[in-house]
Amino acid sequence: MADAFLEQGFARIERLVATAALEELRHDYDAILRREVDVPGDRYLGGLIRQVMNPHQVSEVFRDNAALRSAIEVAREIFEGGKPTRLFDMLIYKGPGCPDETPWHQDLSYAAMPFLGAGARSSGRALLQFWIALDDVDEETGCMTFVPGVYRDPLLPHHVAAGDPAEEHRLLGITDPERNLPLRDAVACPLPAGGATVHAYNTPHYTGPNRSRTRARRAYIVNLVDGAKRA
Ligand SMILES: O=C(O)CCC(=O)C(=O)O
């Protein structure tokens, strides 16, 4: 797994967590979506896509759960030890018929307002994002899609794809992805519920709209940093 991650900048994990462990996560996820729980970071990414920042601040389940513990184990493998520590977590929800794509981008671009300039470098595996599927997900419902290898290169140029450039929840996209990325190499990662992907902060990725009329796409996203290197 760590070898695949180092080669491609991402890895697909068929099963991060047992199906039984998903129920409590889905329960609290749905309560947050229905706004039965007030979360300060409940907002729309780019004014379009429901994004709830830091559910761990309001939910015991998101504070500590089996998926998080498994992600920390995987991160330990990638960090070769270290002390994987949660930087932040979030929920990104695409309900049935959600028409919006999350454009091609590299997470590192979000490190400055409105975006980090092209050419920045990241150390590759110091920061990891786990994208955990709480529903079966495929290309129809908006699974994660990556371009392998590119994460070793400097950051590509980004722009504000949607939303107010002065707002934290602006939506960023790689400028002219057809020209700047070898999109023919893109790898879609369908997953069963309980599966996950993990990627580096410089790895280009994309999710499509949810074209299904009936199936929801609930993603639980955890960002881990090597706390031992930060200390
Ligand atoms: O869940 C999504 O649609 C996109 C997630 C993503 O790209 C991210 O969090 O960086």
CSV table of C-alpha atoms and ligand atoms in Angstrom, one decimal:
chain,number,residue,atom,x,y,z
A,1,MET,CA,0.0,0.0,0.0
A,2,ALA,CA,2.8,2.5,1.0
A,3,ASP,CA,4.6,1.5,-2.2
A,4,ALA,CA,1.6,2.3,-4.4
A,5,PHE,CA,1.2,5.6,-2.5
A,6,LEU,CA,4.8,6.6,-3.1
A,7,GLU,CA,4.7,5.7,-6.7
A,8,GLN,CA,1.4,7.3,-7.6
A,9,GLY,CA,0.7,9.9,-4.9
A,10,PHE,CA,-2.5,8.0,-3.9
A,11,ALA,CA,-3.7,4.5,-2.9
A,12,ARG,CA,-7.0,2.8,-3.0
A,13,ILE,CA,-8.0,0.9,0.1
A,14,GLU,CA,-10.8,-1.6,-0.6
A,15,ARG,CA,-11.8,-1.9,3.0
A,16,LEU,CA,-10.6,0.6,5.6
A,17,VAL,CA,-13.3,-0.2,8.1
A,18,ALA,CA,-15.9,-3.0,8.7
A,19,THR,CA,-19.5,-2.3,7.5
A,20,ALA,CA,-20.8,-2.6,11.1
A,21,ALA,CA,-18.6,0.3,12.2
A,22,LEU,CA,-20.3,2.6,9.6
A,23,GLU,CA,-23.7,2.7,11.2
A,24,GLU,CA,-22.7,5.1,14.0
A,25,LEU,CA,-20.9,7.4,11.5
A,26,ARG,CA,-23.9,7.4,9.2
A,27,HIS,CA,-26.2,8.2,12.1
A,28,ASP,CA,-24.3,11.3,13.2
A,29,TYR,CA,-23.6,12.3,9.5
A,30,ASP,CA,-27.3,12.3,8.8
A,31,ALA,CA,-28.2,14.2,11.9
A,32,ILE,CA,-25.7,16.9,10.9
A,33,LEU,CA,-27.0,17.0,7.4
A,34,ARG,CA,-30.6,17.4,8.8
A,35,ARG,CA,-29.2,20.3,11.0
A,36,GLU,CA,-30.3,18.5,14.1
A,37,VAL,CA,-26.8,19.3,15.4
A,38,ASP,CA,-25.4,22.8,15.0
A,39,VAL,CA,-21.9,22.8,13.4
A,40,PRO,CA,-20.1,26.1,13.0
A,41,GLY,CA,-18.4,24.9,9.8
A,42,ASP,CA,-21.6,23.9,8.0
A,43,ARG,CA,-21.4,25.6,4.6
A,44,TYR,CA,-21.5,25.2,0.8
A,45,LEU,CA,-18.1,24.8,-1.0
A,46,GLY,CA,-18.0,27.3,-3.7
A,47,GLY,CA,-21.7,28.1,-2.8
A,48,LEU,CA,-22.6,24.8,-4.4
A,49,ILE,CA,-21.6,21.6,-2.5
A,50,ARG,CA,-22.5,20.9,1.1
A,51,GLN,CA,-19.3,20.8,3.2
A,52,VAL,CA,-19.3,20.5,7.0
A,53,MET,CA,-16.0,21.3,8.6
A,54,ASN,CA,-14.7,19.6,11.7
A,55,PRO,CA,-17.6,17.4,12.7
A,56,HIS,CA,-15.3,16.0,15.5
A,57,GLN,CA,-16.0,19.2,17.4
A,58,VAL,CA,-19.7,18.4,17.8
A,59,SER,CA,-19.9,14.6,17.6
A,60,GLU,CA,-18.3,12.0,19.9
A,61,VAL,CA,-18.5,9.5,17.0
A,62,PHE,CA,-16.5,11.7,14.7
A,63,ARG,CA,-14.1,12.5,17.6
A,64,ASP,CA,-13.0,8.9,17.7
A,65,ASN,CA,-14.1,6.0,15.5
A,66,ALA,CA,-12.9,2.8,13.9
A,67,ALA,CA,-12.4,4.5,10.5
A,68,LEU,CA,-10.2,7.2,12.0
A,69,ARG,CA,-8.1,4.6,13.9
A,70,SER,CA,-7.6,2.6,10.8
A,71,ALA,CA,-6.6,5.7,8.8
A,72,ILE,CA,-4.0,6.4,11.5
A,73,GLU,CA,-2.6,2.9,11.2
A,74,VAL,CA,-2.3,3.4,7.4
A,75,ALA,CA,-0.7,6.8,7.9
A,76,ARG,CA,1.9,5.3,10.3
A,77,GLU,CA,2.9,3.0,7.4
A,78,ILE,CA,3.2,5.9,5.0
A,79,PHE,CA,5.0,8.1,7.5
A,80,GLU,CA,7.3,5.2,8.4
A,81,GLY,CA,6.3,5.6,12.1
A,82,GLY,CA,5.8,9.2,13.2
A,83,LYS,CA,2.7,10.4,15.0
A,84,PRO,CA,-0.2,10.8,12.6
A,85,THR,CA,-2.4,13.6,14.1
A,86,ARG,CA,-5.7,14.9,12.8
A,87,LEU,CA,-5.3,18.4,11.3
A,88,PHE,CA,-9.0,18.7,10.4
A,89,ASP,CA,-11.9,16.6,9.2
A,90,MET,CA,-14.9,17.3,7.1
A,91,LEU,CA,-18.0,15.9,5.4
A,92,ILE,CA,-18.6,16.5,1.7
A,93,TYR,CA,-22.1,15.4,0.7
A,94,LYS,CA,-23.4,14.9,-2.9
A,95,GLY,CA,-27.0,13.9,-2.7
A,96,PRO,CA,-28.9,12.2,-5.5
A,97,GLY,CA,-28.9,14.5,-8.6
A,98,CYS,CA,-26.2,16.9,-7.2
A,99,PRO,CA,-25.1,18.5,-10.5
A,100,ASP,CA,-21.8,19.9,-9.3
A,101,GLU,CA,-18.3,18.5,-9.9
A,102,THR,CA,-15.4,19.1,-7.6
A,103,PRO,CA,-12.9,20.4,-10.2
A,104,TRP,CA,-9.4,19.0,-10.7
A,105,HIS,CA,-7.3,20.5,-7.9
A,106,GLN,CA,-4.4,19.9,-5.6
A,107,ASP,CA,-5.2,20.4,-1.9
A,108,LEU,CA,-1.9,22.3,-1.4
A,109,SER,CA,-3.4,25.2,-3.4
A,110,TYR,CA,-5.8,25.9,-0.5
A,111,ALA,CA,-2.8,26.8,1.8
A,112,ALA,CA,-3.1,30.5,0.9
A,113,MET,CA,-5.9,33.0,0.1
A,114,PRO,CA,-7.3,32.9,-2.5
A,115,PHE,CA,-4.8,30.2,-3.6
A,116,LEU,CA,-1.2,29.3,-3.3
A,117,GLY,CA,0.8,30.3,-6.4
A,118,ALA,CA,2.0,27.8,-9.0
A,119,GLY,CA,5.5,26.3,-8.4
A,120,ALA,CA,5.1,25.6,-4.6
A,121,ARG,CA,6.4,22.2,-3.5
A,122,SER,CA,5.3,19.9,-0.8
A,123,SER,CA,7.3,17.1,0.8
A,124,GLY,CA,4.8,14.5,-0.6
A,125,ARG,CA,3.9,12.5,2.4
A,126,ALA,CA,4.0,15.0,5.3
A,127,LEU,CA,0.2,15.6,4.9
A,128,LEU,CA,-2.3,13.0,3.9
A,129,GLN,CA,-6.0,13.1,3.0
A,130,PHE,CA,-8.2,10.1,3.6
A,131,TRP,CA,-11.5,10.1,1.7
A,132,ILE,CA,-13.7,7.5,3.4
A,133,ALA,CA,-16.8,6.2,1.6
A,134,LEU,CA,-19.9,5.8,3.8
A,135,ASP,CA,-21.9,4.7,0.7
A,136,ASP,CA,-20.9,2.5,-2.2
A,137,VAL,CA,-19.5,5.0,-4.7
A,138,ASP,CA,-18.6,4.8,-8.4
A,139,GLU,CA,-18.3,7.1,-11.3
A,140,GLU,CA,-22.0,7.7,-11.5
A,141,THR,CA,-22.2,9.0,-7.9
A,142,GLY,CA,-18.9,10.9,-7.9
A,143,CYS,CA,-16.0,8.7,-6.7
A,144,MET,CA,-12.5,10.1,-6.3
A,145,THR,CA,-10.4,10.2,-9.5
A,146,PHE,CA,-6.6,10.9,-9.5
A,147,VAL,CA,-3.8,11.5,-11.9
A,148,PRO,CA,-0.8,9.3,-10.8
A,149,GLY,CA,2.8,10.5,-10.5
A,150,VAL,CA,2.3,14.2,-10.9
A,151,TYR,CA,2.5,14.9,-7.1
A,152,ARG,CA,6.3,15.0,-7.3
A,153,ASP,CA,6.1,18.1,-9.5
A,154,PRO,CA,5.7,21.7,-8.4
A,155,LEU,CA,2.1,22.9,-7.8
A,156,LEU,CA,0.1,23.6,-10.9
A,157,PRO,CA,-1.7,27.0,-11.5
A,158,HIS,CA,-5.1,27.3,-9.8
A,159,HIS,CA,-8.0,29.7,-10.0
A,160,VAL,CA,-11.2,30.3,-8.1
A,161,ALA,CA,-13.7,28.0,-9.9
A,162,ALA,CA,-16.7,29.1,-7.8
A,163,GLY,CA,-17.6,31.2,-4.8
A,164,ASP,CA,-16.2,34.4,-3.3
A,165,PRO,CA,-12.3,34.5,-3.5
A,166,ALA,CA,-12.3,36.1,0.0
A,167,GLU,CA,-14.1,33.2,1.6
A,168,GLU,CA,-12.5,30.1,3.1
A,169,HIS,CA,-15.0,27.9,1.3
A,170,ARG,CA,-14.1,29.1,-2.1
A,171,LEU,CA,-13.8,26.3,-4.6
A,172,LEU,CA,-10.4,26.0,-6.4
A,173,GLY,CA,-9.6,24.3,-9.7
A,174,ILE,CA,-6.5,23.7,-11.7
A,175,THR,CA,-6.4,26.2,-14.6
A,176,ASP,CA,-6.8,24.5,-18.0
A,177,PRO,CA,-6.6,20.9,-16.7
A,178,GLU,CA,-6.8,19.5,-20.3
A,179,ARG,CA,-3.5,21.2,-21.0
A,180,ASN,CA,-1.8,21.0,-17.7
A,181,LEU,CA,-2.6,17.4,-16.7
A,182,PRO,CA,-2.2,14.1,-18.6
A,183,LEU,CA,-5.9,13.3,-18.1
A,184,ARG,CA,-5.7,10.2,-20.2
A,185,ASP,CA,-3.8,8.6,-17.2
A,186,ALA,CA,-6.6,9.5,-14.7
A,187,VAL,CA,-7.7,6.6,-12.5
A,188,ALA,CA,-11.2,6.5,-11.1
A,189,CYS,CA,-11.5,4.8,-7.7
A,190,PRO,CA,-15.0,3.3,-7.1
A,191,LEU,CA,-15.3,1.9,-3.6
A,192,PRO,CA,-17.6,-0.1,-1.4
A,193,ALA,CA,-18.9,1.6,1.7
A,194,GLY,CA,-16.1,1.3,4.2
A,195,GLY,CA,-13.4,1.7,1.6
A,196,ALA,CA,-11.2,4.7,1.3
A,197,THR,CA,-8.6,6.5,-0.8
A,198,VAL,CA,-5.5,8.3,0.6
A,199,HIS,CA,-3.6,10.9,-1.3
A,200,ALA,CA,-0.8,13.5,-0.9
A,201,TYR,CA,-1.5,17.2,-0.8
A,202,ASN,CA,0.0,17.7,-4.2
A,203,THR,CA,-1.9,14.9,-5.9
A,204,PRO,CA,-4.4,16.2,-8.6
A,205,HIS,CA,-7.9,14.8,-8.0
A,206,TYR,CA,-11.5,15.3,-9.1
A,207,THR,CA,-15.0,14.1,-8.3
A,208,GLY,CA,-17.9,14.3,-10.7
A,209,PRO,CA,-21.5,15.2,-10.1
A,210,ASN,CA,-23.8,12.6,-8.5
A,211,ARG,CA,-25.8,11.5,-11.6
A,212,SER,CA,-27.8,8.9,-9.7
A,213,ARG,CA,-31.4,9.8,-8.9
A,214,THR,CA,-31.5,7.5,-5.9
A,215,ARG,CA,-28.1,7.0,-4.4
A,216,ALA,CA,-26.5,9.4,-2.0
A,217,ARG,CA,-22.7,10.0,-1.8
A,218,ARG,CA,-21.6,10.6,1.8
A,219,ALA,CA,-17.8,11.2,2.1
A,220,TYR,CA,-16.1,11.5,5.5
A,221,ILE,CA,-12.7,13.1,4.9
A,222,VAL,CA,-9.8,13.1,7.4
A,223,ASN,CA,-6.6,15.1,7.0
A,224,LEU,CA,-3.6,13.7,9.0
A,225,VAL,CA,-0.2,15.4,9.6
A,226,ASP,CA,2.9,13.8,11.0
A,227,GLY,CA,2.8,15.3,14.4
A,228,ALA,CA,6.3,14.0,15.2
A,229,LYS,CA,7.8,16.2,12.4
A,230,ARG,CA,5.7,19.2,13.5
A,231,ALA,CA,6.7,19.1,17.1
B,1,LIG,O1,-15.7,14.8,-2.0
B,1,LIG,C1,-15.4,15.5,-3.0
B,1,LIG,O2,-16.3,15.7,-3.9
B,1,LIG,C2,-14.1,16.1,-3.2
B,1,LIG,C3,-13.2,16.1,-2.0
B,1,LIG,C4,-11.9,16.8,-2.3
B,1,LIG,O3,-11.5,16.9,-3.5
B,1,LIG,C5,-11.1,17.3,-1.3
B,1,LIG,O4,-11.5,17.3,-0.1
B,1,LIG,O5,-10.0,17.8,-1.6
